[in-house]
Short mmCIF file of C-alpha atoms in Angstrom, two decimals:
data_model
loop_
_atom_site.label_atom_id
_atom_site.label_comp_id
_atom_site.label_asym_id
_atom_site.label_seq_id
_atom_site.Cartn_x
_atom_site.Cartn_y
_atom_site.Cartn_z
CA UNK A 1 0.89 -8.82 -2.98
CA UNK A 2 0.89 -10.42 -6.46
CA UNK A 3 -2.46 -12.33 -5.62
CA UNK A 4 -3.67 -9.06 -6.00
CA UNK A 5 -2.26 -6.68 -8.34
CA UNK A 6 -2.61 -9.99 -10.92
CA UNK A 7 -6.67 -10.42 -10.33
CA UNK A 8 -6.35 -6.42 -9.80
CA UNK A 9 -4.74 -6.89 -13.84
CA UNK A 10 -6.60 -9.48 -15.52
CA UNK A 11 -9.91 -8.14 -14.31
CA UNK A 12 -10.35 -4.54 -13.20
CA UNK A 13 -7.75 -2.97 -15.58
CA UNK A 14 -9.19 -1.53 -18.44
CA UNK A 15 -7.13 -1.88 -21.96
CA UNK A 16 -6.70 2.36 -21.50
CA UNK A 17 -5.35 2.29 -18.17
CA UNK A 18 -1.67 1.73 -17.35
CA UNK A 19 -0.95 -1.52 -14.85
CA UNK A 20 -2.45 -1.21 -10.68
CA UNK A 21 -0.06 -0.86 -8.17
CA UNK A 22 0.40 -1.81 -4.38
CA UNK A 23 1.13 0.20 -1.80
CA UNK A 24 2.77 -0.56 1.48
CA UNK A 25 3.21 1.73 4.37
CA UNK A 26 5.98 1.22 6.99
CA UNK A 27 7.37 3.29 9.20
CA UNK A 28 11.08 2.96 11.10
CA UNK A 29 13.04 4.82 12.80
CA UNK A 30 10.35 7.11 13.91
CA UNK A 31 9.74 9.22 10.56
CA UNK A 32 6.57 7.82 8.95
CA UNK A 33 7.08 6.66 5.10
CA UNK A 34 4.74 5.55 2.33
CA UNK A 35 6.39 3.45 -0.10
CA UNK A 36 4.74 2.55 -4.34
CA UNK A 37 5.59 -0.77 -4.95
CA UNK A 38 5.33 -2.32 -8.02
CA UNK A 39 4.05 -5.96 -8.67
CA UNK A 40 7.34 -7.23 -9.04
CA UNK A 41 7.50 -8.24 -5.24
CA UNK A 42 7.74 -11.23 -3.83
CA UNK A 43 4.46 -12.68 -2.95
CA UNK A 44 4.30 -13.02 0.57
CA UNK A 45 2.05 -9.51 1.98
CA UNK A 46 -1.56 -10.40 2.75
CA UNK A 47 -3.71 -7.19 1.91
CA UNK A 48 -5.86 -6.00 5.54
CA UNK A 49 -7.23 -3.78 3.24
CA UNK A 50 -8.09 -2.77 -0.55
CA UNK A 51 -8.69 0.87 -2.29
CA UNK A 52 -10.16 1.34 -5.87
CA UNK A 53 -8.53 4.12 -5.52
CA UNK A 54 -4.85 5.43 -3.72
CA UNK A 55 -5.31 7.92 -1.17
CA UNK A 56 -3.12 11.21 -1.55
CA UNK A 57 0.93 10.24 -0.12
CA UNK A 58 0.48 13.18 2.30
CA UNK A 59 -2.70 11.11 4.48
CA UNK A 60 -0.74 7.94 4.08
CA UNK A 61 2.06 9.43 6.22
CA UNK A 62 -0.38 11.10 8.52
CA UNK A 63 -1.99 8.06 9.18
CA UNK A 64 0.78 6.01 9.72
CA UNK A 65 1.48 8.78 12.59
CA UNK A 66 -1.12 8.82 14.00
CA UNK A 67 -1.05 4.87 13.79
CA UNK A 68 2.04 4.56 15.32
CA UNK A 69 1.60 6.76 18.67
CA UNK A 70 -1.66 4.87 19.14
CA UNK A 71 0.49 1.30 19.33
CA UNK A 72 2.28 0.34 22.22
CA UNK A 73 4.62 -0.64 20.53
CA UNK A 74 5.40 2.68 18.79
CA UNK A 75 7.27 2.61 15.53
#
């Protein structure tokens, strides 16, 4: 995630903007959670998608629950 955050900070962030944030979605123990991750994470995560605008947290939780239900392995 560092790679993407550093790139976004250097090339896309304007001087008047806050630093970019990464978003990690996870599902555990039957409950979907959306967690924001700042740029202090080790660079061990590969982005499946990239968006310039951050979606609403409720939308993220709903989509994660839907993906988990469709998954043959579940959460």
